Amino acid sequence: MKTIHTIILAGLILLTLAFCSKKRDIALPTDAKNLKAEARVGSIMLRWENPQDGNFLYVTISYKSPKTGKLIKTNVSHFADSLLIENLLAKDGEYAFTLNTVADGGMVNTSELQVSCTALRKPPVVTEYSEKIELEVGDLSANASDPEEGKLANLIDGNLKTFYHTNWHEDIPFPQWIQFNLKEPVDGVKYISWNRNGGSGGNADEVSITGSNDGKEWVELGRVLPDKLPSASGAKFESPIFSKEGKTFTKIRYNAVRGRGGNTWFNMAEIELYKAWFVVEDPESK
């Protein structure tokens, strides 16, 4: 029995020696070359040249977050020679990257390549918000309503088959306007309008949006030029936000600068007015 135990022990020793010998036979891969870092917006692109050794398996990229100090390691296959590190901030500072090559058997080449880089600043994110202003007929007034087809109520009745028309029986100088008297001041506004159904080309050719608090002094908040306004029957248009920095207004005017095609009037099926504002979030300032 003792002889059998001796034989088994000797076999295990031989297997162990053979395994260790095989492990020593696995050569380390040579170094990668030309590790470079390219700063991008909110990210860093790493590129390098892989070794041509047959036993080369992958590279390990390691770096610490300048903000938290956390060590991050990423393995990249020998089929790739680049890595994009995303979700970085310029304010966090410089990142130091280390690259090691790894052999087929998991042996790590302790010779390192190093490069440092800081991501480019992420731009602020601007988000638009708006809220429809509920209007009543008494909140609206105009300077050029047609005596027969100039019912302001038609502009806010929710019915795209009805329409409002300025005076086509006589020439009234432009601007021809529709005024909205608001119950509370607004920083900015936008509007959505619909052209008259069955009446293409009857819309305003250019629009100026103005604001006031006393109805006497008006400030232009912006314009919509002819190439932005659709002329097709029933077409919908949504304006950008109009505002004047540091000012609020309780009265808003939609001013038709001129009629399309030389018309001395304009018409419209429906209009909605919105109080609107921007929220700017800067990830680099948090």
PDB file of C-alpha atoms in Angstrom:
ATOM      1  CA  MET A   1       0.000   0.000   0.000  1.00  0.00           C
ATOM      2  CA  LYS A   2       2.866   2.333   0.847  1.00  0.00           C
ATOM      3  CA  THR A   3       4.364   1.683  -2.577  1.00  0.00           C
ATOM      4  CA  ILE A   4       1.068   2.688  -4.264  1.00  0.00           C
ATOM      5  CA  HIS A   5       0.913   5.951  -2.270  1.00  0.00           C
ATOM      6  CA  THR A   6       4.500   6.688  -3.239  1.00  0.00           C
ATOM      7  CA  ILE A   7       3.733   6.132  -6.927  1.00  0.00           C
ATOM      8  CA  ILE A   8       0.645   8.427  -6.793  1.00  0.00           C
ATOM      9  CA  LEU A   9       2.597  11.156  -5.007  1.00  0.00           C
ATOM     10  CA  ALA A  10       5.389  10.940  -7.534  1.00  0.00           C
ATOM     11  CA  GLY A  11       2.858  11.250 -10.372  1.00  0.00           C
ATOM     12  CA  LEU A  12       1.316  14.365  -8.857  1.00  0.00           C
ATOM     13  CA  ILE A  13       4.754  15.917  -8.463  1.00  0.00           C
ATOM     14  CA  LEU A  14       5.560  15.188 -12.106  1.00  0.00           C
ATOM     15  CA  LEU A  15       2.232  16.714 -13.270  1.00  0.00           C
ATOM     16  CA  THR A  16       2.868  19.831 -11.192  1.00  0.00           C
ATOM     17  CA  LEU A  17       6.362  20.205 -12.580  1.00  0.00           C
ATOM     18  CA  ALA A  18       5.056  19.706 -16.109  1.00  0.00           C
ATOM     19  CA  PHE A  19       2.350  22.377 -15.610  1.00  0.00           C
ATOM     20  CA  CYS A  20       4.822  24.854 -14.165  1.00  0.00           C
ATOM     21  CA  SER A  21       7.202  24.155 -17.002  1.00  0.00           C
ATOM     22  CA  LYS A  22       4.411  24.746 -19.528  1.00  0.00           C
ATOM     23  CA  LYS A  23       3.482  28.027 -17.800  1.00  0.00           C
ATOM     24  CA  ARG A  24       7.116  29.151 -17.955  1.00  0.00           C
ATOM     25  CA  ASP A  25       7.130  28.317 -21.659  1.00  0.00           C
ATOM     26  CA  ILE A  26       4.379  30.911 -22.324  1.00  0.00           C
ATOM     27  CA  ALA A  27       6.248  34.011 -23.435  1.00  0.00           C
ATOM     28  CA  LEU A  28       5.061  37.490 -22.518  1.00  0.00           C
ATOM     29  CA  PRO A  29       3.738  39.535 -25.429  1.00  0.00           C
ATOM     30  CA  THR A  30       5.809  42.495 -26.526  1.00  0.00           C
ATOM     31  CA  ASP A  31       4.730  46.021 -25.726  1.00  0.00           C
ATOM     32  CA  ALA A  32       1.988  47.889 -27.527  1.00  0.00           C
ATOM     33  CA  LYS A  33       3.157  51.096 -29.172  1.00  0.00           C
ATOM     34  CA  ASN A  34       2.114  54.700 -29.718  1.00  0.00           C
ATOM     35  CA  LEU A  35      -0.581  55.058 -27.076  1.00  0.00           C
ATOM     36  CA  LYS A  36      -2.365  58.337 -27.831  1.00  0.00           C
ATOM     37  CA  ALA A  37      -5.286  60.169 -26.257  1.00  0.00           C
ATOM     38  CA  GLU A  38      -7.697  62.436 -28.132  1.00  0.00           C
ATOM     39  CA  ALA A  39      -9.855  64.832 -26.121  1.00  0.00           C
ATOM     40  CA  ARG A  40     -13.505  64.872 -27.187  1.00  0.00           C
ATOM     41  CA  VAL A  41     -16.633  66.505 -25.819  1.00  0.00           C
ATOM     42  CA  GLY A  42     -17.409  64.597 -22.625  1.00  0.00           C
ATOM     43  CA  SER A  43     -15.089  61.740 -23.605  1.00  0.00           C
ATOM     44  CA  ILE A  44     -11.539  60.654 -24.445  1.00  0.00           C
ATOM     45  CA  MET A  45     -10.562  58.392 -27.339  1.00  0.00           C
ATOM     46  CA  LEU A  46      -7.544  56.132 -26.773  1.00  0.00           C
ATOM     47  CA  ARG A  47      -5.656  54.570 -29.706  1.00  0.00           C
ATOM     48  CA  TRP A  48      -2.584  52.329 -29.832  1.00  0.00           C
ATOM     49  CA  GLU A  49      -0.733  49.796 -31.979  1.00  0.00           C
ATOM     50  CA  ASN A  50      -1.072  46.181 -30.883  1.00  0.00           C
ATOM     51  CA  PRO A  51       1.933  43.781 -30.855  1.00  0.00           C
ATOM     52  CA  GLN A  52       2.019  41.159 -33.605  1.00  0.00           C
ATOM     53  CA  ASP A  53       2.895  38.264 -31.254  1.00  0.00           C
ATOM     54  CA  GLY A  54       0.870  35.101 -31.775  1.00  0.00           C
ATOM     55  CA  ASN A  55       0.320  34.720 -28.018  1.00  0.00           C
ATOM     56  CA  PHE A  56      -1.044  38.272 -27.557  1.00  0.00           C
ATOM     57  CA  LEU A  57      -4.646  38.117 -26.255  1.00  0.00           C
ATOM     58  CA  TYR A  58      -5.783  41.560 -25.054  1.00  0.00           C
ATOM     59  CA  VAL A  59      -4.743  44.837 -23.458  1.00  0.00           C
ATOM     60  CA  THR A  60      -5.830  46.162 -20.089  1.00  0.00           C
ATOM     61  CA  ILE A  61      -6.576  49.870 -19.800  1.00  0.00           C
ATOM     62  CA  SER A  62      -6.605  51.180 -16.242  1.00  0.00           C
ATOM     63  CA  TYR A  63      -7.218  54.645 -14.882  1.00  0.00           C
ATOM     64  CA  LYS A  64      -8.457  56.421 -11.776  1.00  0.00           C
ATOM     65  CA  SER A  65     -11.294  58.881 -11.654  1.00  0.00           C
ATOM     66  CA  PRO A  66      -9.776  62.259 -10.678  1.00  0.00           C
ATOM     67  CA  LYS A  67     -13.004  63.035  -8.844  1.00  0.00           C
ATOM     68  CA  THR A  68     -13.588  59.842  -6.827  1.00  0.00           C
ATOM     69  CA  GLY A  69     -10.205  58.103  -6.969  1.00  0.00           C
ATOM     70  CA  LYS A  70     -11.924  54.876  -8.045  1.00  0.00           C
ATOM     71  CA  LEU A  71      -9.705  52.540 -10.098  1.00  0.00           C
ATOM     72  CA  ILE A  72     -11.322  51.413 -13.338  1.00  0.00           C
ATOM     73  CA  LYS A  73      -9.980  48.602 -15.537  1.00  0.00           C
ATOM     74  CA  THR A  74     -11.172  47.645 -19.011  1.00  0.00           C
ATOM     75  CA  ASN A  75      -9.979  44.751 -21.134  1.00  0.00           C
ATOM     76  CA  VAL A  76      -9.856  45.287 -24.898  1.00  0.00           C
ATOM     77  CA  SER A  77      -9.577  42.340 -27.309  1.00  0.00           C
ATOM     78  CA  HIS A  78      -6.629  41.955 -29.676  1.00  0.00           C
ATOM     79  CA  PHE A  79      -9.151  42.555 -32.490  1.00  0.00           C
ATOM     80  CA  ALA A  80      -9.425  46.234 -31.434  1.00  0.00           C
ATOM     81  CA  ASP A  81      -6.887  49.012 -31.136  1.00  0.00           C
ATOM     82  CA  SER A  82      -8.975  51.814 -29.632  1.00  0.00           C
ATOM     83  CA  LEU A  83     -11.241  52.563 -26.690  1.00  0.00           C
ATOM     84  CA  LEU A  84     -13.690  55.434 -26.173  1.00  0.00           C
ATOM     85  CA  ILE A  85     -14.026  56.480 -22.527  1.00  0.00           C
ATOM     86  CA  GLU A  86     -17.377  58.259 -22.183  1.00  0.00           C
ATOM     87  CA  ASN A  87     -19.394  60.212 -19.602  1.00  0.00           C
ATOM     88  CA  LEU A  88     -16.450  62.363 -18.549  1.00  0.00           C
ATOM     89  CA  LEU A  89     -16.422  66.006 -17.465  1.00  0.00           C
ATOM     90  CA  ALA A  90     -13.752  68.592 -18.147  1.00  0.00           C
ATOM     91  CA  LYS A  91     -14.138  69.923 -14.611  1.00  0.00           C
ATOM     92  CA  ASP A  92     -12.969  66.570 -13.190  1.00  0.00           C
ATOM     93  CA  GLY A  93      -9.491  67.270 -14.511  1.00  0.00           C
ATOM     94  CA  GLU A  94      -6.830  65.121 -16.110  1.00  0.00           C
ATOM     95  CA  TYR A  95      -7.178  61.346 -16.496  1.00  0.00           C
ATOM     96  CA  ALA A  96      -3.994  59.228 -16.464  1.00  0.00           C
ATOM     97  CA  PHE A  97      -4.311  56.008 -18.499  1.00  0.00           C
ATOM     98  CA  THR A  98      -2.073  52.930 -18.269  1.00  0.00           C
ATOM     99  CA  LEU A  99      -1.970  50.142 -20.887  1.00  0.00           C
ATOM    100  CA  ASN A 100      -0.597  46.616 -20.337  1.00  0.00           C
ATOM    101  CA  THR A 101      -0.539  43.750 -22.828  1.00  0.00           C
ATOM    102  CA  VAL A 102      -1.708  40.303 -21.716  1.00  0.00           C
ATOM    103  CA  ALA A 103      -0.662  36.889 -23.120  1.00  0.00           C
ATOM    104  CA  ASP A 104      -2.897  33.983 -24.050  1.00  0.00           C
ATOM    105  CA  GLY A 105      -2.227  32.320 -20.720  1.00  0.00           C
ATOM    106  CA  GLY A 106      -3.120  35.429 -18.713  1.00  0.00           C
ATOM    107  CA  MET A 107       0.464  36.554 -18.178  1.00  0.00           C
ATOM    108  CA  VAL A 108       0.606  40.364 -17.876  1.00  0.00           C
ATOM    109  CA  ASN A 109       3.444  42.335 -19.368  1.00  0.00           C
ATOM    110  CA  THR A 110       4.542  44.643 -16.569  1.00  0.00           C
ATOM    111  CA  SER A 111       6.030  47.077 -19.072  1.00  0.00           C
ATOM    112  CA  GLU A 112       3.473  49.881 -19.360  1.00  0.00           C
ATOM    113  CA  LEU A 113       2.419  52.620 -21.734  1.00  0.00           C
ATOM    114  CA  GLN A 114       0.996  55.767 -20.162  1.00  0.00           C
ATOM    115  CA  VAL A 115      -0.813  58.850 -21.435  1.00  0.00           C
ATOM    116  CA  SER A 116      -2.843  61.644 -19.814  1.00  0.00           C
ATOM    117  CA  CYS A 117      -5.731  63.717 -21.145  1.00  0.00           C
ATOM    118  CA  THR A 118      -8.631  65.950 -20.068  1.00  0.00           C
ATOM    119  CA  ALA A 119     -12.037  65.651 -21.741  1.00  0.00           C
ATOM    120  CA  LEU A 120     -13.456  68.668 -23.555  1.00  0.00           C
ATOM    121  CA  ARG A 121     -16.192  70.581 -21.780  1.00  0.00           C
ATOM    122  CA  LYS A 122     -19.753  69.322 -22.213  1.00  0.00           C
ATOM    123  CA  PRO A 123     -22.100  72.058 -23.499  1.00  0.00           C
ATOM    124  CA  PRO A 124     -25.116  73.153 -21.456  1.00  0.00           C
ATOM    125  CA  VAL A 125     -28.374  71.331 -22.151  1.00  0.00           C
ATOM    126  CA  VAL A 126     -31.218  73.706 -23.048  1.00  0.00           C
ATOM    127  CA  THR A 127     -34.752  72.364 -22.582  1.00  0.00           C
ATOM    128  CA  GLU A 128     -37.876  74.181 -23.755  1.00  0.00           C
ATOM    129  CA  TYR A 129     -41.027  74.178 -21.643  1.00  0.00           C
ATOM    130  CA  SER A 130     -44.433  75.640 -22.428  1.00  0.00           C
ATOM    131  CA  GLU A 131     -47.909  75.832 -20.947  1.00  0.00           C
ATOM    132  CA  LYS A 132     -51.039  76.754 -22.855  1.00  0.00           C
ATOM    133  CA  ILE A 133     -52.719  80.001 -21.794  1.00  0.00           C
ATOM    134  CA  GLU A 134     -56.455  79.567 -21.490  1.00  0.00           C
ATOM    135  CA  LEU A 135     -58.077  82.492 -23.292  1.00  0.00           C
ATOM    136  CA  GLU A 136     -61.575  83.906 -23.349  1.00  0.00           C
ATOM    137  CA  VAL A 137     -63.058  86.055 -26.107  1.00  0.00           C
ATOM    138  CA  GLY A 138     -62.827  89.093 -23.827  1.00  0.00           C
ATOM    139  CA  ASP A 139     -59.053  88.671 -23.680  1.00  0.00           C
ATOM    140  CA  LEU A 140     -58.741  89.316 -27.425  1.00  0.00           C
ATOM    141  CA  SER A 141     -58.901  92.538 -29.418  1.00  0.00           C
ATOM    142  CA  ALA A 142     -57.880  93.552 -32.942  1.00  0.00           C
ATOM    143  CA  ASN A 143     -57.439  96.640 -35.111  1.00  0.00           C
ATOM    144  CA  ALA A 144     -58.646  95.332 -38.486  1.00  0.00           C
ATOM    145  CA  SER A 145     -61.445  92.810 -38.015  1.00  0.00           C
ATOM    146  CA  ASP A 146     -63.775  92.354 -40.965  1.00  0.00           C
ATOM    147  CA  PRO A 147     -67.320  93.485 -40.081  1.00  0.00           C
ATOM    148  CA  GLU A 148     -68.756  90.198 -41.362  1.00  0.00           C
ATOM    149  CA  GLU A 149     -65.996  87.579 -41.011  1.00  0.00           C
ATOM    150  CA  GLY A 150     -63.891  89.074 -38.249  1.00  0.00           C
ATOM    151  CA  LYS A 151     -65.220  87.182 -35.254  1.00  0.00           C
ATOM    152  CA  LEU A 152     -62.373  86.848 -32.756  1.00  0.00           C
ATOM    153  CA  ALA A 153     -64.219  84.008 -31.022  1.00  0.00           C
ATOM    154  CA  ASN A 154     -63.501  81.836 -34.066  1.00  0.00           C
ATOM    155  CA  LEU A 155     -59.781  81.994 -33.295  1.00  0.00           C
ATOM    156  CA  ILE A 156     -60.136  80.162 -29.986  1.00  0.00           C
ATOM    157  CA  ASP A 157     -63.200  77.939 -30.471  1.00  0.00           C
ATOM    158  CA  GLY A 158     -61.195  74.790 -31.186  1.00  0.00           C
ATOM    159  CA  ASN A 159     -62.939  74.382 -34.538  1.00  0.00           C
ATOM    160  CA  LEU A 160     -60.651  74.384 -37.577  1.00  0.00           C
ATOM    161  CA  LYS A 161     -63.629  74.789 -39.905  1.00  0.00           C
ATOM    162  CA  THR A 162     -64.304  78.318 -38.662  1.00  0.00           C
ATOM    163  CA  PHE A 163     -61.940  81.232 -39.305  1.00  0.00           C
ATOM    164  CA  TYR A 164     -61.119  84.838 -38.532  1.00  0.00           C
ATOM    165  CA  HIS A 165     -60.664  87.385 -41.346  1.00  0.00           C
ATOM    166  CA  THR A 166     -59.348  90.932 -41.280  1.00  0.00           C
ATOM    167  CA  ASN A 167     -61.193  93.600 -43.260  1.00  0.00           C
ATOM    168  CA  TRP A 168     -61.234  92.850 -46.972  1.00  0.00           C
ATOM    169  CA  HIS A 169     -63.960  95.382 -47.733  1.00  0.00           C
ATOM    170  CA  GLU A 170     -61.528  98.276 -47.303  1.00  0.00           C
ATOM    171  CA  ASP A 171     -57.779  98.672 -47.096  1.00  0.00           C
ATOM    172  CA  ILE A 172     -56.452  98.942 -43.548  1.00  0.00           C
ATOM    173  CA  PRO A 173     -52.710  99.627 -43.249  1.00  0.00           C
ATOM    174  CA  PHE A 174     -50.402  96.980 -41.859  1.00  0.00           C
ATOM    175  CA  PRO A 175     -49.504  95.904 -39.272  1.00  0.00           C
ATOM    176  CA  GLN A 176     -52.880  94.317 -38.666  1.00  0.00           C
ATOM    177  CA  TRP A 177     -52.811  92.851 -35.199  1.00  0.00           C
ATOM    178  CA  ILE A 178     -54.536  90.556 -32.748  1.00  0.00           C
ATOM    179  CA  GLN A 179     -53.931  91.435 -29.104  1.00  0.00           C
ATOM    180  CA  PHE A 180     -53.983  89.060 -26.147  1.00  0.00           C
ATOM    181  CA  ASN A 181     -54.559  90.584 -22.703  1.00  0.00           C
ATOM    182  CA  LEU A 182     -53.129  88.191 -20.143  1.00  0.00           C
ATOM    183  CA  LYS A 183     -54.184  87.690 -16.545  1.00  0.00           C
ATOM    184  CA  GLU A 184     -50.588  87.365 -15.351  1.00  0.00           C
ATOM    185  CA  PRO A 185     -47.208  88.481 -16.721  1.00  0.00           C
ATOM    186  CA  VAL A 186     -45.120  86.129 -18.839  1.00  0.00           C
ATOM    187  CA  ASP A 187     -41.374  86.003 -19.491  1.00  0.00           C
ATOM    188  CA  GLY A 188     -41.745  84.455 -22.913  1.00  0.00           C
ATOM    189  CA  VAL A 189     -44.410  83.247 -25.310  1.00  0.00           C
ATOM    190  CA  LYS A 190     -44.901  81.019 -28.317  1.00  0.00           C
ATOM    191  CA  TYR A 191     -47.922  80.351 -30.478  1.00  0.00           C
ATOM    192  CA  ILE A 192     -49.438  77.634 -32.639  1.00  0.00           C
ATOM    193  CA  SER A 193     -51.633  78.674 -35.542  1.00  0.00           C
ATOM    194  CA  TRP A 194     -53.641  76.941 -38.246  1.00  0.00           C
ATOM    195  CA  ASN A 195     -54.333  78.387 -41.671  1.00  0.00           C
ATOM    196  CA  ARG A 196     -57.893  78.730 -42.868  1.00  0.00           C
ATOM    197  CA  ASN A 197     -59.275  75.546 -44.394  1.00  0.00           C
ATOM    198  CA  GLY A 198     -60.178  75.908 -48.050  1.00  0.00           C
ATOM    199  CA  GLY A 199     -58.290  79.182 -48.300  1.00  0.00           C
ATOM    200  CA  SER A 200     -54.620  78.678 -49.136  1.00  0.00           C
ATOM    201  CA  GLY A 201     -52.435  81.770 -49.361  1.00  0.00           C
ATOM    202  CA  GLY A 202     -54.612  83.865 -47.068  1.00  0.00           C
ATOM    203  CA  ASN A 203     -52.238  83.800 -44.092  1.00  0.00           C
ATOM    204  CA  ALA A 204     -49.880  86.585 -43.030  1.00  0.00           C
ATOM    205  CA  ASP A 205     -46.685  86.710 -45.076  1.00  0.00           C
ATOM    206  CA  GLU A 206     -44.557  87.843 -42.113  1.00  0.00           C
ATOM    207  CA  VAL A 207     -45.320  88.069 -38.400  1.00  0.00           C
ATOM    208  CA  SER A 208     -43.938  90.263 -35.632  1.00  0.00           C
ATOM    209  CA  ILE A 209     -44.611  89.398 -31.988  1.00  0.00           C
ATOM    210  CA  THR A 210     -44.608  92.349 -29.586  1.00  0.00           C
ATOM    211  CA  GLY A 211     -45.133  92.750 -25.851  1.00  0.00           C
ATOM    212  CA  SER A 212     -46.364  95.538 -23.609  1.00  0.00           C
ATOM    213  CA  ASN A 213     -47.606  96.220 -20.110  1.00  0.00           C
ATOM    214  CA  ASP A 214     -49.528  99.441 -20.676  1.00  0.00           C
ATOM    215  CA  GLY A 215     -50.779  98.950 -24.243  1.00  0.00           C
ATOM    216  CA  LYS A 216     -48.905 102.052 -25.395  1.00  0.00           C
ATOM    217  CA  GLU A 217     -45.233 101.146 -25.494  1.00  0.00           C
ATOM    218  CA  TRP A 218     -44.558  97.943 -27.404  1.00  0.00           C
ATOM    219  CA  VAL A 219     -41.335  95.934 -27.578  1.00  0.00           C
ATOM    220  CA  GLU A 220     -40.675  93.568 -30.462  1.00  0.00           C
ATOM    221  CA  LEU A 221     -39.862  90.100 -29.150  1.00  0.00           C
ATOM    222  CA  GLY A 222     -39.148  88.502 -32.496  1.00  0.00           C
ATOM    223  CA  ARG A 223     -40.294  87.828 -36.047  1.00  0.00           C
ATOM    224  CA  VAL A 224     -41.350  84.910 -38.202  1.00  0.00           C
ATOM    225  CA  LEU A 225     -40.128  85.404 -41.758  1.00  0.00           C
ATOM    226  CA  PRO A 226     -41.980  84.391 -44.948  1.00  0.00           C
ATOM    227  CA  ASP A 227     -39.901  81.270 -45.610  1.00  0.00           C
ATOM    228  CA  LYS A 228     -40.956  79.812 -42.232  1.00  0.00           C
ATOM    229  CA  LEU A 229     -44.722  80.322 -42.609  1.00  0.00           C
ATOM    230  CA  PRO A 230     -46.706  77.645 -44.469  1.00  0.00           C
ATOM    231  CA  SER A 231     -49.322  78.800 -46.973  1.00  0.00           C
ATOM    232  CA  ALA A 232     -51.215  75.544 -47.577  1.00  0.00           C
ATOM    233  CA  SER A 233     -54.854  75.255 -46.592  1.00  0.00           C
ATOM    234  CA  GLY A 234     -55.226  74.157 -42.967  1.00  0.00           C
ATOM    235  CA  ALA A 235     -51.452  74.096 -42.395  1.00  0.00           C
ATOM    236  CA  LYS A 236     -50.240  74.128 -38.790  1.00  0.00           C
ATOM    237  CA  PHE A 237     -47.370  76.322 -37.638  1.00  0.00           C
ATOM    238  CA  GLU A 238     -45.559  76.278 -34.288  1.00  0.00           C
ATOM    239  CA  SER A 239     -43.401  79.282 -33.508  1.00  0.00           C
ATOM    240  CA  PRO A 240     -40.169  79.443 -31.546  1.00  0.00           C
ATOM    241  CA  ILE A 241     -40.114  81.076 -28.120  1.00  0.00           C
ATOM    242  CA  PHE A 242     -40.187  84.877 -28.103  1.00  0.00           C
ATOM    243  CA  SER A 243     -38.840  86.812 -25.123  1.00  0.00           C
ATOM    244  CA  LYS A 244     -36.839  89.832 -24.052  1.00  0.00           C
ATOM    245  CA  GLU A 245     -34.246  89.172 -21.375  1.00  0.00           C
ATOM    246  CA  GLY A 246     -35.124  90.663 -17.999  1.00  0.00           C
ATOM    247  CA  LYS A 247     -38.650  91.734 -19.034  1.00  0.00           C
ATOM    248  CA  THR A 248     -42.146  90.402 -18.500  1.00  0.00           C
ATOM    249  CA  PHE A 249     -45.333  91.344 -20.330  1.00  0.00           C
ATOM    250  CA  THR A 250     -49.071  91.268 -19.697  1.00  0.00           C
ATOM    251  CA  LYS A 251     -50.078  92.066 -23.284  1.00  0.00           C
ATOM    252  CA  ILE A 252     -48.963  90.244 -26.408  1.00  0.00           C
ATOM    253  CA  ARG A 253     -49.672  91.174 -30.020  1.00  0.00           C
ATOM    254  CA  TYR A 254     -49.600  88.999 -33.106  1.00  0.00           C
ATOM    255  CA  ASN A 255     -48.795  91.527 -35.839  1.00  0.00           C
ATOM    256  CA  ALA A 256     -49.278  90.641 -39.499  1.00  0.00           C
ATOM    257  CA  VAL A 257     -46.551  92.696 -41.185  1.00  0.00           C
ATOM    258  CA  ARG A 258     -48.142  92.153 -44.611  1.00  0.00           C
ATOM    259  CA  GLY A 259     -50.496  89.827 -46.436  1.00  0.00           C
ATOM    260  CA  ARG A 260     -49.267  87.042 -48.676  1.00  0.00           C
ATOM    261  CA  GLY A 261     -49.193  87.694 -52.403  1.00  0.00           C
ATOM    262  CA  GLY A 262     -49.974  91.369 -52.032  1.00  0.00           C
ATOM    263  CA  ASN A 263     -53.206  90.810 -50.088  1.00  0.00           C
ATOM    264  CA  THR A 264     -54.333  93.773 -47.981  1.00  0.00           C
ATOM    265  CA  TRP A 265     -55.762  91.362 -45.383  1.00  0.00           C
ATOM    266  CA  PHE A 266     -55.083  87.981 -43.769  1.00  0.00           C
ATOM    267  CA  ASN A 267     -57.118  85.167 -42.274  1.00  0.00           C
ATOM    268  CA  MET A 268     -56.577  82.336 -39.811  1.00  0.00           C
ATOM    269  CA  ALA A 269     -58.540  79.328 -38.548  1.00  0.00           C
ATOM    270  CA  GLU A 270     -57.177  79.016 -35.007  1.00  0.00           C
ATOM    271  CA  ILE A 271     -54.456  80.254 -32.700  1.00  0.00           C
ATOM    272  CA  GLU A 272     -53.162  79.056 -29.327  1.00  0.00           C
ATOM    273  CA  LEU A 273     -50.899  81.126 -27.091  1.00  0.00           C
ATOM    274  CA  TYR A 274     -48.422  79.576 -24.661  1.00  0.00           C
ATOM    275  CA  LYS A 275     -46.274  80.939 -21.901  1.00  0.00           C
ATOM    276  CA  ALA A 276     -42.875  79.466 -22.601  1.00  0.00           C
ATOM    277  CA  TRP A 277     -39.417  79.357 -21.092  1.00  0.00           C
ATOM    278  CA  PHE A 278     -36.052  77.667 -21.302  1.00  0.00           C
ATOM    279  CA  VAL A 279     -34.251  75.722 -18.573  1.00  0.00           C
ATOM    280  CA  VAL A 280     -30.477  75.553 -18.959  1.00  0.00           C
ATOM    281  CA  GLU A 281     -28.583  72.762 -17.202  1.00  0.00           C
ATOM    282  CA  ASP A 282     -24.805  72.903 -17.252  1.00  0.00           C
ATOM    283  CA  PRO A 283     -23.280  69.537 -16.267  1.00  0.00           C
ATOM    284  CA  GLU A 284     -19.895  71.224 -15.832  1.00  0.00           C
ATOM    285  CA  SER A 285     -21.151  73.587 -13.149  1.00  0.00           C
ATOM    286  CA  LYS A 286     -22.849  71.104 -10.818  1.00  0.00           C
TER     287      LYS A 286
END
